[in-house]
Amino acid sequence: RAVASCLHQFRGITVSPEQVVVGAGTEYLYGLIVQLLGRDLSYGVEDPGYPKAGKVYGLHGARCVPLALDESGVPVEAVERSGVQVVHLSPSHQFPSGVVMPMARRQSLLRWAEEEPGRYLIEDDYDSEFRFTGRPIPTLQSIDLRGRVIYLNTFSQTISPSMRLGFLVLPLRLLDRYRRELGFYACTVPALEQHVLARFISGGHYERHLSRMRKEYRDRRAEVVEAFRSSALAPRVTFSEERSGLHFLLRLDTNRSDEELRRLTAEAGIRLSFLSEYAAV
């Protein structure tokens, strides 16, 4: 009930508590999804994208197909060509590119999912709470009228990485199948932690915490960006998608390879992640 209330307040998602499935982190929940939808299906994953999703689906025996991104995220034409039945997306703030999928693209993907039975979109909404400017675009789940979206989120980003508490929101059409086939699983999150979090949310503490954290992360991000723009590197760097989430993409004009930059920055005590690390191939 607390999670359903939280989703309605912060993401405009209206669901019943029965649709919420709690689990110890998103990796565990990925495993539940592939068991629920089927190992015999093909799963499309963003390229570049979060590598663990595809690894978990693959380890469960599913076929994974990389879907190359454009400036708006995963193109529906690429999905159609791939022959997949399920697509894993992070439309609110794509990882790692930072792309925010526009409404027209979201609607086109929903239409694709509605065209054939057994097609689903997995919406990974991992850090949508941290949008710093403008109004957030509605989630896929909130505009899904045919029950084709499985919504996924976690409190690890908003509260603490050590808090392994994530959740799924299943469409009503999948509830009976979940109860019949996977309902025997014991919840992997201790009841005490769930009760504490529920009281934290219902008491208004989570809302105040998010407000403080948005300001904190917005200020930190501004300091980092300003440090680059006021440095000797300024003519060589550009930023993209720095308005939301807990990461942004920095492009550096250089002839050095990623491996060389990784070594040089590590020697200077700086840890960078490179886009090439998240390519599916």
Short mmCIF file of C-alpha atoms in Angstrom, two decimals:
data_model
loop_
_atom_site.label_atom_id
_atom_site.label_comp_id
_atom_site.label_asym_id
_atom_site.label_seq_id
_atom_site.Cartn_x
_atom_site.Cartn_y
_atom_site.Cartn_z
CA ARG A 1 0.00 0.00 0.00
CA ALA A 2 2.83 2.40 0.83
CA VAL A 3 4.58 1.71 -2.50
CA ALA A 4 1.33 2.12 -4.44
CA SER A 5 0.69 5.44 -2.66
CA CYS A 6 4.27 6.55 -3.38
CA LEU A 7 3.92 5.73 -7.09
CA HIS A 8 0.69 7.68 -7.33
CA GLN A 9 2.22 10.72 -5.60
CA PHE A 10 5.57 10.88 -7.37
CA ARG A 11 5.03 9.17 -10.75
CA GLY A 12 1.32 9.54 -11.48
CA ILE A 13 0.88 5.75 -11.52
CA THR A 14 -2.40 4.36 -10.20
CA VAL A 15 -2.16 0.70 -9.19
CA SER A 16 -3.59 -1.57 -6.52
CA PRO A 17 -1.29 -2.93 -3.77
CA GLU A 18 -1.88 -6.44 -5.17
CA GLN A 19 0.03 -5.48 -8.32
CA VAL A 20 3.21 -4.67 -6.38
CA VAL A 21 5.82 -7.42 -6.01
CA VAL A 22 8.68 -6.64 -3.61
CA GLY A 23 12.13 -8.18 -4.04
CA ALA A 24 15.73 -7.81 -2.92
CA GLY A 25 17.03 -5.61 -5.72
CA THR A 26 16.43 -5.37 -9.45
CA GLU A 27 18.68 -8.30 -10.41
CA TYR A 28 16.44 -10.69 -8.46
CA LEU A 29 13.38 -9.09 -10.04
CA TYR A 30 14.81 -9.53 -13.56
CA GLY A 31 14.91 -13.25 -12.80
CA LEU A 32 11.27 -13.24 -11.74
CA ILE A 33 10.28 -11.46 -14.95
CA VAL A 34 11.92 -13.98 -17.25
CA GLN A 35 10.39 -16.87 -15.29
CA LEU A 36 6.98 -15.21 -15.52
CA LEU A 37 7.03 -14.25 -19.21
CA GLY A 38 8.98 -17.29 -20.41
CA ARG A 39 12.49 -18.40 -21.27
CA ASP A 40 11.43 -19.26 -24.81
CA LEU A 41 10.87 -15.58 -25.71
CA SER A 42 13.40 -13.16 -27.19
CA TYR A 43 14.26 -10.14 -25.05
CA GLY A 44 15.45 -6.87 -26.57
CA VAL A 45 17.96 -4.87 -24.50
CA GLU A 46 19.26 -1.35 -25.05
CA ASP A 47 22.67 -1.01 -26.73
CA PRO A 48 24.49 0.58 -24.99
CA GLY A 49 22.63 -0.27 -21.83
CA TYR A 50 22.68 -1.67 -18.32
CA PRO A 51 24.59 -4.94 -18.82
CA LYS A 52 23.18 -6.92 -15.90
CA ALA A 53 19.66 -7.05 -17.33
CA GLY A 54 20.74 -8.94 -20.44
CA LYS A 55 23.07 -11.19 -18.43
CA VAL A 56 20.28 -12.22 -16.06
CA TYR A 57 17.85 -12.92 -18.91
CA GLY A 58 20.52 -14.89 -20.74
CA LEU A 59 21.47 -16.96 -17.69
CA HIS A 60 17.82 -17.96 -17.40
CA GLY A 61 17.96 -19.31 -20.95
CA ALA A 62 16.30 -16.46 -22.82
CA ARG A 63 17.64 -15.13 -26.12
CA CYS A 64 18.80 -11.50 -25.80
CA VAL A 65 19.00 -9.14 -28.77
CA PRO A 66 20.85 -5.78 -28.59
CA LEU A 67 18.80 -2.83 -29.89
CA ALA A 68 20.90 0.16 -30.99
CA LEU A 69 19.77 3.54 -29.69
CA ASP A 70 19.20 6.76 -31.59
CA GLU A 71 18.78 10.27 -30.16
CA SER A 72 15.35 9.32 -28.74
CA GLY A 73 16.13 5.88 -27.35
CA VAL A 74 15.20 2.53 -28.89
CA PRO A 75 13.55 3.01 -32.32
CA VAL A 76 10.39 0.99 -32.86
CA GLU A 77 11.71 0.04 -36.33
CA ALA A 78 14.67 -1.70 -34.69
CA VAL A 79 12.30 -3.56 -32.38
CA GLU A 80 10.18 -4.72 -35.32
CA ARG A 81 13.23 -5.94 -37.28
CA SER A 82 14.65 -7.80 -34.28
CA GLY A 83 11.74 -10.21 -33.87
CA VAL A 84 11.74 -9.86 -30.06
CA GLN A 85 8.61 -10.20 -27.93
CA VAL A 86 9.86 -8.32 -24.84
CA VAL A 87 11.83 -5.05 -24.68
CA HIS A 88 13.71 -3.82 -21.61
CA LEU A 89 13.82 0.01 -21.51
CA SER A 90 14.91 2.87 -19.24
CA PRO A 91 12.88 5.65 -20.93
CA SER A 92 12.94 8.27 -18.18
CA HIS A 93 16.76 8.48 -18.10
CA GLN A 94 18.47 5.88 -20.26
CA PHE A 95 21.54 4.26 -18.79
CA PRO A 96 24.25 5.11 -19.70
CA SER A 97 23.48 7.62 -22.49
CA GLY A 98 21.10 9.73 -20.37
CA VAL A 99 18.55 10.01 -23.21
CA VAL A 100 15.00 10.86 -22.10
CA MET A 101 12.54 9.14 -24.44
CA PRO A 102 9.97 11.59 -25.90
CA MET A 103 6.26 10.91 -25.65
CA ALA A 104 5.83 10.09 -29.35
CA ARG A 105 8.42 7.30 -29.12
CA ARG A 106 6.79 5.90 -25.98
CA GLN A 107 3.42 5.77 -27.68
CA SER A 108 4.85 4.05 -30.76
CA LEU A 109 6.44 1.34 -28.59
CA LEU A 110 3.16 0.83 -26.75
CA ARG A 111 1.37 0.39 -30.10
CA TRP A 112 3.97 -2.22 -31.09
CA ALA A 113 3.36 -4.11 -27.84
CA GLU A 114 -0.42 -4.04 -28.37
CA GLU A 115 -0.26 -5.49 -31.89
CA GLU A 116 0.48 -9.10 -30.85
CA PRO A 117 -0.38 -11.17 -27.76
CA GLY A 118 2.60 -11.96 -25.54
CA ARG A 119 4.47 -8.72 -26.23
CA TYR A 120 5.59 -6.69 -23.20
CA LEU A 121 7.68 -3.64 -22.32
CA ILE A 122 9.78 -3.70 -19.15
CA GLU A 123 10.08 -0.12 -17.87
CA ASP A 124 13.14 0.28 -15.65
CA ASP A 125 12.50 3.61 -13.89
CA TYR A 126 15.64 3.42 -11.73
CA ASP A 127 16.40 7.13 -10.95
CA SER A 128 13.39 9.05 -12.27
CA GLU A 129 12.90 10.76 -8.90
CA PHE A 130 15.93 12.94 -9.60
CA ARG A 131 14.80 15.21 -12.41
CA PHE A 132 16.18 18.71 -11.84
CA THR A 133 14.47 20.88 -14.47
CA GLY A 134 11.14 20.79 -16.28
CA ARG A 135 8.17 18.53 -15.81
CA PRO A 136 8.75 14.76 -15.97
CA ILE A 137 7.32 12.88 -18.96
CA PRO A 138 4.61 10.38 -17.93
CA THR A 139 5.82 6.82 -17.44
CA LEU A 140 5.03 4.12 -19.97
CA GLN A 141 3.03 2.37 -17.28
CA SER A 142 0.80 5.38 -16.63
CA ILE A 143 -0.20 5.66 -20.33
CA ASP A 144 -0.50 1.91 -20.91
CA LEU A 145 -4.18 1.10 -21.48
CA ARG A 146 -3.78 -2.57 -22.49
CA GLY A 147 -1.64 -3.99 -19.69
CA ARG A 148 1.58 -4.35 -21.70
CA VAL A 149 4.04 -2.66 -19.32
CA ILE A 150 5.88 -4.22 -16.38
CA TYR A 151 7.14 -1.35 -14.24
CA LEU A 152 10.35 -1.74 -12.23
CA ASN A 153 11.96 0.55 -9.64
CA THR A 154 14.16 0.45 -6.56
CA PHE A 155 14.82 2.36 -3.37
CA SER A 156 18.56 1.71 -3.72
CA GLN A 157 19.00 4.91 -5.74
CA THR A 158 16.86 7.18 -3.61
CA ILE A 159 17.74 5.96 -0.10
CA SER A 160 20.90 3.83 -0.13
CA PRO A 161 22.63 1.27 -2.37
CA SER A 162 22.88 -1.03 0.66
CA MET A 163 19.09 -1.11 0.88
CA ARG A 164 18.33 -4.02 -1.41
CA LEU A 165 14.66 -3.29 -1.89
CA GLY A 166 13.12 -3.08 -5.33
CA PHE A 167 9.68 -3.75 -6.69
CA LEU A 168 7.70 -4.71 -9.78
CA VAL A 169 4.29 -3.45 -10.78
CA LEU A 170 2.60 -6.18 -12.78
CA PRO A 171 -0.24 -5.47 -15.21
CA LEU A 172 -3.54 -7.00 -14.11
CA ARG A 173 -3.42 -9.49 -16.99
CA LEU A 174 -0.33 -11.15 -15.44
CA LEU A 175 -1.46 -11.34 -11.80
CA ASP A 176 -3.18 -14.74 -12.01
CA ARG A 177 -0.22 -16.25 -13.84
CA TYR A 178 2.19 -14.82 -11.26
CA ARG A 179 0.18 -16.21 -8.33
CA ARG A 180 -0.19 -19.60 -10.00
CA GLU A 181 3.41 -20.07 -11.19
CA LEU A 182 5.57 -17.95 -8.85
CA GLY A 183 3.37 -17.36 -5.82
CA PHE A 184 5.23 -20.07 -3.86
CA TYR A 185 8.35 -17.86 -3.59
CA ALA A 186 8.98 -16.38 -0.14
CA CYS A 187 9.66 -12.64 -0.20
CA THR A 188 13.39 -11.95 -0.25
CA VAL A 189 13.13 -8.70 1.76
CA PRO A 190 12.78 -9.06 5.57
CA ALA A 191 9.38 -8.00 6.90
CA LEU A 192 10.99 -5.64 9.42
CA GLU A 193 12.71 -3.64 6.66
CA GLN A 194 9.44 -3.46 4.74
CA HIS A 195 7.54 -2.16 7.77
CA VAL A 196 10.20 0.48 8.49
CA LEU A 197 10.15 1.69 4.87
CA ALA A 198 6.34 1.72 4.82
CA ARG A 199 6.27 3.96 7.91
CA PHE A 200 9.02 6.13 6.43
CA ILE A 201 6.86 6.68 3.33
CA SER A 202 3.46 7.05 5.03
CA GLY A 203 4.87 9.50 7.60
CA GLY A 204 5.99 11.91 4.86
CA HIS A 205 9.69 11.38 5.62
CA TYR A 206 10.44 9.92 2.18
CA GLU A 207 9.00 12.97 0.43
CA ARG A 208 11.15 15.31 2.54
CA HIS A 209 14.18 13.10 1.99
CA LEU A 210 13.72 13.25 -1.79
CA SER A 211 13.39 17.03 -1.68
CA ARG A 212 16.69 17.33 0.21
CA MET A 213 18.46 14.86 -2.08
CA ARG A 214 17.31 16.59 -5.27
CA LYS A 215 18.87 19.83 -4.06
CA GLU A 216 22.02 18.03 -2.89
CA TYR A 217 22.57 16.18 -6.17
CA ARG A 218 21.61 19.20 -8.29
CA ASP A 219 24.24 21.29 -6.44
CA ARG A 220 26.90 18.59 -6.71
CA ARG A 221 26.25 18.16 -10.42
CA ALA A 222 26.40 21.92 -11.01
CA GLU A 223 29.76 22.09 -9.24
CA VAL A 224 31.21 19.29 -11.35
CA VAL A 225 29.96 20.79 -14.62
CA GLU A 226 31.18 24.26 -13.66
CA ALA A 227 34.62 22.88 -12.74
CA PHE A 228 34.97 21.50 -16.27
CA ARG A 229 33.62 24.62 -17.96
CA SER A 230 35.99 26.90 -16.06
CA SER A 231 39.05 24.71 -16.66
CA ALA A 232 41.53 24.39 -19.50
CA LEU A 233 39.47 21.44 -20.75
CA ALA A 234 36.47 23.67 -21.49
CA PRO A 235 37.00 23.84 -25.30
CA ARG A 236 37.27 20.05 -25.44
CA VAL A 237 34.24 18.94 -23.43
CA THR A 238 30.50 18.92 -24.05
CA PHE A 239 27.73 17.63 -21.79
CA SER A 240 24.50 15.90 -22.66
CA GLU A 241 21.43 14.99 -20.61
CA GLU A 242 22.70 16.70 -17.49
CA ARG A 243 19.24 17.79 -16.36
CA SER A 244 18.16 14.62 -14.59
CA GLY A 245 19.35 11.50 -12.84
CA LEU A 246 22.53 10.61 -11.01
CA HIS A 247 24.83 10.56 -14.03
CA PHE A 248 25.44 12.50 -17.24
CA LEU A 249 27.42 11.97 -20.42
CA LEU A 250 30.60 13.97 -20.99
CA ARG A 251 32.15 13.98 -24.47
CA LEU A 252 35.88 14.68 -24.66
CA ASP A 253 37.55 15.85 -27.86
CA THR A 254 40.72 13.73 -27.84
CA ASN A 255 42.70 11.23 -29.89
CA ARG A 256 43.42 9.05 -26.87
CA SER A 257 41.67 5.68 -26.58
CA ASP A 258 39.32 4.80 -23.77
CA GLU A 259 41.89 2.38 -22.37
CA GLU A 260 44.59 5.04 -22.31
CA LEU A 261 42.26 7.57 -20.67
CA ARG A 262 41.19 4.98 -18.12
CA ARG A 263 44.82 4.31 -17.18
CA LEU A 264 45.82 7.98 -17.00
CA THR A 265 42.82 9.04 -14.92
CA ALA A 266 43.26 6.05 -12.59
CA GLU A 267 46.86 7.10 -11.98
CA ALA A 268 45.52 10.54 -11.03
CA GLY A 269 43.01 9.01 -8.61
CA ILE A 270 39.96 9.63 -10.83
CA ARG A 271 37.51 6.88 -11.76
CA LEU A 272 35.60 7.30 -15.03
CA SER A 273 33.10 5.03 -16.75
CA PHE A 274 33.27 4.93 -20.55
CA LEU A 275 30.35 4.47 -22.94
CA SER A 276 32.20 1.62 -24.64
CA GLU A 277 31.97 -0.42 -21.42
CA TYR A 278 28.20 -0.68 -21.86
CA ALA A 279 28.06 -1.80 -25.49
CA ALA A 280 26.26 -5.09 -25.97
CA VAL A 281 28.83 -6.27 -28.53
#
